[in-house]
Tab-separated table of C-alpha atoms and ligand atoms in Angstrom:
chain	number	residue	atom	x	y	z
A	26	MET	CA	-21.806	22.732	189.523
A	27	PRO	CA	-19.345	25.242	190.908
A	28	GLU	CA	-19.396	26.136	194.589
A	29	ASN	CA	-20.094	29.856	194.691
A	30	ASP	CA	-19.560	32.029	197.709
A	31	LYS	CA	-20.344	35.733	198.373
A	32	GLN	CA	-16.805	36.793	197.471
A	33	GLY	CA	-17.459	35.596	193.918
A	34	LEU	CA	-15.224	32.611	194.362
A	35	SER	CA	-16.255	29.554	192.347
A	36	VAL	CA	-14.556	26.226	192.911
A	37	VAL	CA	-14.873	22.943	191.046
A	38	THR	CA	-12.986	19.637	191.616
A	39	CYS	CA	-12.959	16.740	189.067
A	40	THR	CA	-10.958	13.607	188.427
A	41	ALA	CA	-9.781	11.929	185.202
A	42	PRO	CA	-8.379	8.492	184.429
A	43	VAL	CA	-5.171	7.300	182.706
A	44	ASN	CA	-5.576	5.458	179.384
A	45	ILE	CA	-3.272	2.921	177.791
A	46	ALA	CA	-3.304	2.564	174.008
A	47	VAL	CA	-3.574	-0.799	172.308
A	48	ILE	CA	-3.161	0.850	168.912
A	49	LYS	CA	-0.579	3.526	169.481
A	50	TYR	CA	-0.688	7.204	168.473
A	51	TRP	CA	2.790	8.117	167.226
A	52	GLY	CA	3.335	11.145	164.950
A	53	LYS	CA	1.551	14.378	164.191
A	54	ARG	CA	0.517	15.881	160.861
A	55	ASP	CA	-0.066	19.232	162.509
A	56	GLU	CA	2.051	20.042	165.617
A	57	ASP	CA	0.145	23.233	166.596
A	58	LEU	CA	-3.351	21.721	166.493
A	59	ILE	CA	-2.001	18.318	167.633
A	60	LEU	CA	-3.469	16.319	164.767
A	61	PRO	CA	-2.272	12.715	164.553
A	62	ILE	CA	-0.828	10.898	161.578
A	63	ASN	CA	-2.902	7.761	162.518
A	64	SER	CA	-5.986	6.849	164.507
A	65	SER	CA	-5.461	5.163	167.829
A	66	LEU	CA	-7.441	3.099	170.356
A	67	SER	CA	-7.056	2.814	174.144
A	68	VAL	CA	-8.455	1.304	177.288
A	69	THR	CA	-9.381	3.645	180.158
A	70	LEU	CA	-8.016	2.450	183.529
A	71	HIS	CA	-9.703	2.534	186.900
A	72	GLN	CA	-9.409	5.768	188.858
A	73	ASP	CA	-9.001	4.063	192.266
A	74	GLN	CA	-5.510	3.081	191.172
A	75	LEU	CA	-4.534	5.862	188.719
A	76	LYS	CA	-6.113	9.269	188.430
A	77	THR	CA	-5.526	12.989	188.343
A	78	THR	CA	-7.567	15.256	190.615
A	79	THR	CA	-7.831	18.905	189.615
A	80	THR	CA	-9.422	21.777	191.479
A	81	VAL	CA	-10.028	25.063	189.666
A	82	ALA	CA	-11.027	28.212	191.524
A	83	CYS	CA	-12.007	31.427	189.816
A	84	SER	CA	-12.490	34.792	191.394
A	85	ARG	CA	-12.707	38.428	190.408
A	86	ASN	CA	-10.001	39.051	193.053
A	87	PHE	CA	-7.406	36.857	191.276
A	88	GLN	CA	-4.786	38.961	189.447
A	89	GLN	CA	-3.572	36.250	187.077
A	90	ASP	CA	-4.048	32.661	185.975
A	91	ARG	CA	-1.765	30.312	188.025
A	92	ILE	CA	-1.169	26.504	188.137
A	93	TRP	CA	0.279	24.100	190.714
A	94	LEU	CA	1.169	20.494	189.691
A	95	ASN	CA	1.651	18.068	192.595
A	96	GLY	CA	2.160	21.019	194.979
A	97	LYS	CA	4.702	22.943	192.827
A	98	GLU	CA	3.854	26.058	190.915
A	99	GLU	CA	4.442	25.693	187.171
A	100	ASP	CA	4.621	28.180	184.281
A	101	ILE	CA	1.107	29.087	183.179
A	102	ASN	CA	2.502	30.397	179.907
A	103	ASN	CA	3.193	26.887	178.620
A	104	PRO	CA	1.706	27.118	175.106
A	105	ARG	CA	-0.385	23.913	175.475
A	106	LEU	CA	-1.909	25.131	178.735
A	107	GLN	CA	-2.641	28.479	177.111
A	108	SER	CA	-4.365	26.733	174.145
A	109	CYS	CA	-6.643	24.795	176.537
A	110	LEU	CA	-7.523	27.897	178.622
A	111	GLN	CA	-8.190	30.071	175.581
A	112	GLU	CA	-10.325	27.465	173.869
A	113	ILE	CA	-12.472	26.774	176.933
A	114	ARG	CA	-13.046	30.515	177.466
A	115	ARG	CA	-13.881	30.903	173.790
A	116	PHE	CA	-16.461	28.099	173.883
A	117	SER	CA	-17.898	29.460	177.085
A	118	ARG	CA	-18.386	32.972	175.662
A	119	LYS	CA	-19.887	31.525	172.499
A	120	ARG	CA	-22.416	29.504	174.497
A	121	ARG	CA	-23.314	32.488	176.608
A	122	ASN	CA	-23.789	34.699	173.509
A	123	THR	CA	-26.268	32.211	172.181
A	124	GLY	CA	-28.070	32.237	175.556
A	125	ASP	CA	-27.442	28.486	176.240
A	126	SER	CA	-25.342	28.744	179.364
A	127	THR	CA	-26.615	28.662	182.942
A	128	SER	CA	-23.351	29.504	184.612
A	129	ASP	CA	-22.465	32.887	186.092
A	130	ALA	CA	-22.104	35.333	183.180
A	131	SER	CA	-19.123	37.294	184.533
A	132	SER	CA	-16.922	34.375	185.662
A	133	VAL	CA	-15.409	33.658	182.286
A	134	SER	CA	-13.482	36.943	182.398
A	135	HIS	CA	-12.076	36.087	185.858
A	136	LYS	CA	-8.660	34.604	186.360
A	137	VAL	CA	-8.247	30.957	187.572
A	138	HIS	CA	-6.068	29.159	190.054
A	139	ILE	CA	-5.526	25.492	189.132
A	140	CYS	CA	-4.264	22.748	191.470
A	141	SER	CA	-3.651	19.296	190.032
A	142	VAL	CA	-2.368	16.113	191.768
A	143	ASN	CA	-1.862	12.524	190.728
A	144	ASN	CA	-2.638	9.567	193.017
A	145	PHE	CA	0.350	7.680	191.458
A	146	PRO	CA	4.038	8.641	191.778
A	147	THR	CA	5.278	10.659	188.824
A	148	ALA	CA	8.548	8.832	189.427
A	149	ALA	CA	6.846	5.599	188.418
A	150	GLY	CA	7.304	6.785	184.858
A	151	LEU	CA	3.627	6.413	183.975
A	152	ALA	CA	2.156	8.908	181.498
A	153	SER	CA	0.442	11.635	183.399
A	154	SER	CA	-0.153	14.130	180.577
A	155	ALA	CA	-3.216	12.235	179.346
A	156	SER	CA	-5.096	12.217	182.654
A	157	GLY	CA	-3.666	15.658	183.491
A	158	TYR	CA	-4.933	17.540	180.444
A	159	ALA	CA	-8.227	15.624	180.333
A	160	CYS	CA	-8.862	16.593	183.953
A	161	LEU	CA	-7.880	20.210	183.449
A	162	VAL	CA	-10.163	20.639	180.436
A	163	TYR	CA	-13.055	18.754	182.072
A	164	THR	CA	-12.801	20.799	185.301
A	165	LEU	CA	-12.639	24.099	183.400
A	166	SER	CA	-15.710	23.028	181.375
A	167	GLN	CA	-17.673	22.398	184.568
A	168	LEU	CA	-16.684	25.839	185.933
A	169	PHE	CA	-17.437	27.775	182.743
A	170	GLY	CA	-20.336	25.747	181.416
A	171	VAL	CA	-18.855	24.270	178.168
A	172	GLU	CA	-20.660	21.395	176.443
A	173	SER	CA	-19.033	17.984	176.602
A	174	GLU	CA	-18.976	17.575	172.778
A	175	GLN	CA	-16.385	20.358	172.544
A	176	LEU	CA	-13.980	18.889	175.061
A	177	SER	CA	-12.251	16.266	172.908
A	178	ALA	CA	-10.823	18.897	170.558
A	179	VAL	CA	-9.668	21.069	173.486
A	180	ALA	CA	-7.996	18.248	175.517
A	181	ARG	CA	-6.283	17.049	172.303
A	182	GLN	CA	-4.521	20.414	172.130
A	183	GLY	CA	-3.087	19.854	175.627
A	184	SER	CA	-1.711	16.396	174.812
A	185	GLY	CA	-2.933	14.159	171.997
A	186	SER	CA	-3.665	11.119	174.136
A	187	ALA	CA	-5.608	13.279	176.630
A	188	CYS	CA	-8.676	13.313	174.418
A	189	ARG	CA	-9.086	9.562	175.005
A	190	SER	CA	-9.170	9.966	178.783
A	191	LEU	CA	-12.439	11.915	178.574
A	192	TYR	CA	-14.265	8.675	177.961
A	193	GLY	CA	-14.490	5.391	179.832
A	194	GLY	CA	-14.146	1.868	178.520
A	195	PHE	CA	-12.657	1.357	175.020
A	196	VAL	CA	-11.993	4.599	173.220
A	197	GLN	CA	-10.870	5.440	169.657
A	198	TRP	CA	-9.339	8.730	168.543
A	199	LYS	CA	-10.177	9.078	164.904
A	200	LEU	CA	-7.477	10.933	162.963
A	201	GLY	CA	-9.995	12.922	160.859
A	202	THR	CA	-9.414	14.540	157.468
A	203	GLN	CA	-10.178	18.222	157.980
A	204	LEU	CA	-7.317	20.688	158.052
A	205	ASP	CA	-8.740	22.525	161.040
A	206	GLY	CA	-8.926	19.246	163.044
A	207	LYS	CA	-12.680	19.584	163.778
A	208	ASP	CA	-13.150	15.860	162.949
A	209	SER	CA	-10.110	14.628	164.843
A	210	LEU	CA	-12.014	13.538	167.917
A	211	ALA	CA	-12.170	10.740	170.536
A	212	GLU	CA	-15.290	8.606	170.885
A	213	GLN	CA	-16.286	5.596	172.957
A	214	VAL	CA	-16.215	2.227	171.177
A	215	GLU	CA	-17.689	0.213	174.092
A	216	SER	CA	-18.372	1.132	177.696
A	217	GLU	CA	-16.353	0.071	180.793
A	218	SER	CA	-18.936	-2.641	181.601
A	219	TYR	CA	-18.705	-4.328	178.197
A	220	TRP	CA	-15.849	-6.688	179.046
A	221	PRO	CA	-15.768	-7.031	182.851
A	222	GLU	CA	-13.318	-9.967	182.865
A	223	LEU	CA	-10.579	-7.882	181.345
A	224	ARG	CA	-7.843	-7.048	183.855
A	225	VAL	CA	-4.758	-4.865	183.737
A	226	LEU	CA	-1.399	-5.093	185.457
A	227	ILE	CA	1.265	-2.375	185.321
A	228	LEU	CA	4.706	-3.813	185.889
A	229	VAL	CA	6.860	-0.942	187.192
A	230	VAL	CA	10.434	-1.723	186.347
A	231	SER	CA	12.197	1.616	186.540
A	232	ALA	CA	11.855	4.947	188.329
A	233	GLU	CA	14.039	6.802	185.922
A	234	GLN	CA	12.605	9.641	183.891
A	235	LYS	CA	12.284	8.710	180.235
A	236	SER	CA	15.184	9.849	178.091
A	237	VAL	CA	13.196	11.186	175.152
A	238	GLY	CA	9.688	12.647	175.725
A	239	SER	CA	6.795	11.529	173.469
A	240	THR	CA	6.428	14.928	171.813
A	241	SER	CA	10.053	15.237	170.664
A	242	GLY	CA	10.344	11.476	169.969
A	243	MET	CA	7.403	11.421	167.649
A	244	HIS	CA	8.608	14.597	165.918
A	245	THR	CA	11.915	12.941	165.022
A	246	SER	CA	10.104	9.735	163.948
A	247	VAL	CA	7.884	11.745	161.532
A	248	GLU	CA	11.010	13.403	160.094
A	249	THR	CA	13.086	10.240	159.676
A	250	SER	CA	11.173	6.948	159.811
A	251	GLN	CA	9.859	5.401	156.577
A	252	LEU	CA	8.290	2.625	158.597
A	253	LEU	CA	6.088	5.287	160.302
A	254	LYS	CA	4.574	6.284	156.915
A	255	TYR	CA	3.943	2.670	156.058
A	256	ARG	CA	2.305	2.101	159.441
A	257	ALA	CA	0.041	5.127	159.068
A	258	ASP	CA	-0.949	4.446	155.453
A	259	VAL	CA	-1.165	0.661	155.348
A	260	VAL	CA	-1.197	-0.955	158.813
A	261	VAL	CA	-3.319	1.131	161.122
A	262	PRO	CA	-6.483	1.647	159.011
A	263	SER	CA	-7.230	-2.062	158.867
A	264	ARG	CA	-5.828	-2.738	162.323
A	265	MET	CA	-8.300	-0.240	163.848
A	266	GLU	CA	-11.188	-2.069	162.256
A	267	GLU	CA	-9.934	-5.403	163.444
A	268	MET	CA	-9.285	-4.177	166.960
A	269	ILE	CA	-12.838	-2.792	167.233
A	270	ARG	CA	-14.184	-6.105	165.982
A	271	VAL	CA	-12.245	-8.305	168.438
A	272	ILE	CA	-13.182	-6.019	171.375
A	273	ARG	CA	-16.872	-6.291	170.347
A	274	GLU	CA	-16.501	-10.082	170.197
A	275	ARG	CA	-14.535	-10.125	173.471
A	276	ASP	CA	-12.014	-12.295	171.665
A	277	PHE	CA	-9.043	-12.131	174.077
A	278	PRO	CA	-6.491	-14.196	172.005
A	279	ALA	CA	-7.084	-11.888	168.961
A	280	PHE	CA	-7.153	-8.765	171.183
A	281	GLY	CA	-3.890	-9.788	172.893
A	282	GLU	CA	-2.061	-10.645	169.707
A	283	LEU	CA	-3.006	-7.344	167.972
A	284	THR	CA	-2.052	-5.405	171.091
A	285	MET	CA	1.388	-6.956	171.261
A	286	LYS	CA	2.031	-6.590	167.529
A	287	ASP	CA	1.066	-2.944	167.706
A	288	SER	CA	3.381	-2.258	170.648
A	289	ASN	CA	6.184	-4.015	168.840
A	290	GLN	CA	5.578	-2.013	165.678
A	291	PHE	CA	5.631	1.291	167.636
A	292	HIS	CA	9.013	0.289	169.190
A	293	ALA	CA	10.283	-0.786	165.763
A	294	ILE	CA	9.505	2.717	164.539
A	295	CYS	CA	11.483	4.080	167.479
A	296	LEU	CA	14.449	1.989	166.271
A	297	ASP	CA	13.823	3.116	162.683
A	298	THR	CA	13.970	6.734	163.876
A	299	TYR	CA	17.290	8.419	163.239
A	300	PRO	CA	19.013	8.744	165.678
A	301	PRO	CA	17.153	5.737	167.184
A	302	ILE	CA	15.113	5.986	170.358
A	303	PHE	CA	15.234	3.222	172.965
A	304	TYR	CA	12.304	3.122	175.345
A	305	LEU	CA	12.562	-0.556	176.269
A	306	ASN	CA	15.285	-1.834	178.577
A	307	ASN	CA	16.625	-5.299	179.415
A	308	MET	CA	13.793	-5.847	181.904
A	309	SER	CA	11.163	-4.936	179.290
A	310	HIS	CA	12.728	-7.518	176.975
A	311	ARG	CA	12.622	-10.126	179.712
A	312	ILE	CA	8.918	-9.411	180.285
A	313	ILE	CA	8.234	-9.792	176.577
A	314	SER	CA	9.971	-13.169	176.567
A	315	LEU	CA	8.147	-14.316	179.695
A	316	VAL	CA	4.735	-13.452	178.187
A	317	HIS	CA	5.511	-15.330	174.965
A	318	ARG	CA	6.809	-18.361	176.794
A	319	TYR	CA	3.771	-18.391	179.077
A	320	ASN	CA	1.378	-18.204	176.112
A	321	GLN	CA	3.353	-20.813	174.290
A	322	TYR	CA	3.015	-23.211	177.231
A	323	TYR	CA	-0.756	-22.993	176.959
A	324	GLY	CA	-0.807	-22.876	173.160
A	325	GLU	CA	-2.958	-19.690	173.211
A	326	THR	CA	-2.645	-15.997	173.996
A	327	ARG	CA	-3.696	-15.643	177.632
A	328	VAL	CA	-1.610	-12.621	178.468
A	329	ALA	CA	-0.546	-9.582	176.334
A	330	TYR	CA	1.963	-6.742	176.898
A	331	THR	CA	2.124	-3.215	175.636
A	332	PHE	CA	4.786	-0.560	176.229
A	333	ASP	CA	4.496	3.232	175.795
A	334	ALA	CA	7.403	5.690	175.763
A	335	GLY	CA	9.169	3.990	178.668
A	336	PRO	CA	10.286	0.613	180.009
A	337	ASN	CA	7.239	-0.278	182.153
A	338	ALA	CA	4.981	-3.018	180.865
A	339	VAL	CA	1.220	-2.877	180.809
A	340	ILE	CA	-0.299	-6.362	180.825
A	341	TYR	CA	-3.772	-7.211	179.651
A	342	THR	CA	-5.283	-10.549	180.667
A	343	LEU	CA	-8.547	-12.134	181.804
A	344	GLN	CA	-9.547	-12.484	185.430
A	345	ASP	CA	-9.244	-16.272	185.352
A	346	HIS	CA	-5.635	-16.187	184.300
A	347	LEU	CA	-4.594	-13.302	186.561
A	348	PRO	CA	-3.542	-15.166	189.805
A	349	GLU	CA	-1.319	-17.630	188.012
A	350	PHE	CA	0.334	-15.032	185.845
A	351	VAL	CA	1.115	-12.816	188.860
A	352	GLN	CA	2.639	-15.852	190.560
A	353	VAL	CA	4.716	-16.441	187.395
A	354	VAL	CA	5.976	-12.854	187.621
A	355	ARG	CA	6.841	-13.311	191.327
A	356	HIS	CA	8.744	-16.470	190.494
A	357	PHE	CA	10.776	-15.103	187.648
A	358	PHE	CA	11.260	-11.625	189.152
A	359	PRO	CA	11.582	-12.434	192.890
A	360	PRO	CA	10.634	-9.111	194.563
A	361	GLU	CA	12.431	-7.362	197.368
A	362	VAL	CA	9.110	-6.806	199.196
A	363	ASN	CA	6.035	-8.967	199.304
A	364	GLY	CA	2.319	-8.711	199.924
A	365	GLU	CA	0.563	-5.443	199.190
A	366	GLU	CA	3.862	-3.626	198.833
A	367	PHE	CA	4.520	-5.677	195.732
A	368	VAL	CA	1.007	-6.018	194.284
A	369	LYS	CA	-0.810	-2.755	194.839
A	370	GLY	CA	-4.391	-1.980	193.831
A	371	LEU	CA	-7.046	-4.618	193.222
A	372	THR	CA	-6.521	-7.861	195.200
A	373	VAL	CA	-5.066	-10.762	193.337
A	374	CYS	CA	-5.727	-14.246	194.731
A	375	SER	CA	-2.721	-16.516	195.310
A	376	ALA	CA	-2.014	-19.424	192.979
A	377	ASP	CA	0.367	-22.397	192.820
A	378	LEU	CA	2.677	-22.894	189.904
A	379	SER	CA	3.278	-26.353	188.485
A	380	GLU	CA	6.863	-27.585	188.200
A	381	GLU	CA	6.193	-28.285	184.546
A	382	LEU	CA	5.172	-24.639	183.831
A	383	LYS	CA	8.261	-23.290	185.566
A	384	ARG	CA	10.467	-25.765	183.689
A	385	ASP	CA	8.869	-25.056	180.316
A	386	ILE	CA	9.232	-21.286	180.719
A	387	ASN	CA	12.931	-21.972	181.273
A	388	MET	CA	14.150	-18.518	182.210
A	389	GLU	CA	16.776	-17.500	184.770
A	390	PRO	CA	14.975	-15.528	187.559
A	391	THR	CA	15.908	-11.849	187.785
A	392	PRO	CA	15.686	-10.765	191.491
A	393	LYS	CA	14.196	-7.287	192.002
A	394	GLY	CA	13.742	-6.767	188.281
A	395	ILE	CA	10.207	-5.542	188.812
A	396	ARG	CA	9.799	-2.938	191.607
A	397	TYR	CA	6.064	-3.356	192.048
A	398	ILE	CA	2.838	-4.201	190.223
A	399	ILE	CA	-0.337	-2.078	190.045
A	400	SER	CA	-3.376	-4.284	189.634
A	401	THR	CA	-6.360	-2.559	187.994
A	402	LYS	CA	-9.187	-2.843	185.482
A	403	VAL	CA	-11.233	-0.907	182.906
A	404	CYS	CA	-13.130	2.116	184.108
A	405	VAL	CA	-15.202	5.234	183.506
A	406	HIS	CA	-14.536	8.697	182.167
A	407	ALA	CA	-13.556	12.021	183.698
A	408	MET	CA	-16.051	13.173	186.330
A	409	SER	CA	-16.985	15.857	188.750
A	410	THR	CA	-16.505	15.149	192.482
A	411	SER	CA	-18.234	18.187	193.998
B	512	DP6	C1	3.362	6.235	173.183
B	512	DP6	O1	-0.111	12.185	173.915
B	512	DP6	O2	2.020	12.083	175.299
B	512	DP6	O3	1.744	6.926	174.764
B	512	DP6	O4	0.454	14.702	171.863
B	512	DP6	O5	2.872	15.210	172.067
B	512	DP6	O6	1.436	15.251	174.118
B	512	DP6	P1	1.674	14.630	172.718
B	512	DP6	O7	2.038	13.135	172.966
B	512	DP6	P2	1.383	12.048	173.937
B	512	DP6	O8	1.825	10.683	173.179
B	512	DP6	C2	1.434	9.442	173.652
B	512	DP6	C3	2.222	8.384	172.877
B	512	DP6	C4	2.061	7.004	173.449
B	512	DP6	C5	1.004	6.246	172.603
B	512	DP6	C6	-0.466	6.523	172.925
B	512	DP6	O9	-0.786	6.812	174.048
B	512	DP6	O10	-1.271	6.376	171.966
């Protein structure tokens, strides 16, 4: 509920999580409405480690809408921001006209001031548009009294992947078939408590800004990659069904294998794009090798990687295997710093590595190849904090 003072100032603060796709969204069939070419599925990460916090104030004394991101004022006329603001105000008026809304009737015509901050460094190269737009749309909806069923379609128009951050746990974004996009919505597959043993590590390898943003990268892929069409028509429909099944069965080896194959296919499409896009670097390739050698040693998939539009790896594993794998990472990427400076977030117990395991992995260590690790798990949806 908005805080409301006598000056007619209403203020709401909310938070929203980051999500990491295990079936990737890559390509739009409608760039204005942000309608995808394929369905996608993601895992929502814990907000203690990665979240956006947004405060929106609205007042009859404000002259214009304004926005600050991480303390710096940004252009409010950004078309995607404008789409979100217009859509929320439209839904709010519609609800008021039907007499369903309890919020202050005049506030929807007032201007807003928006402040948004991330609890993770933007320089880490982790996607912030998903949590950012999910948080913006959710906070505006709390201020203006918009129903939660409408939010997926609005957040999607800020950034496609943002619609998935409105939900916790395991979330699918169905591509839909309607031209107006009304059925292209995110929905929860299973809640955050469904698979409590699942753990997530983010291996931060580079602070550099990504060379090609997701929006322009996927545009070029749609124009030039034949593999993208094959993926959308043939691969993803059955892969979505299978992914949902293996999550419901909590079948980690199958979940891990599908996750890695989907990440690899997404990066294959990037190479098939003309001119090609390279998101992975040498360190990403080394992490991929390490994960396969580790799994091979045990003869089963215990750890899985996935990469978005950048070189950082996101690792999924089960709690039981976490301490040993983190120790493997420390051994093959000896860090510059140790302790909590290297592994941030949820505590990871220490573990010993057998000489046999180190020998079988058989890789030359790369000192300082990984800057730090964020240890986290699956979590809940966007929520109000005041
Ligand atoms: C590789 O949602 O950032 O992370 O809709 O243009 O804002 P826009 O793109 P965005 O793309 C995310 C791409 C991805 C895969 C994924 O999250 O599914």
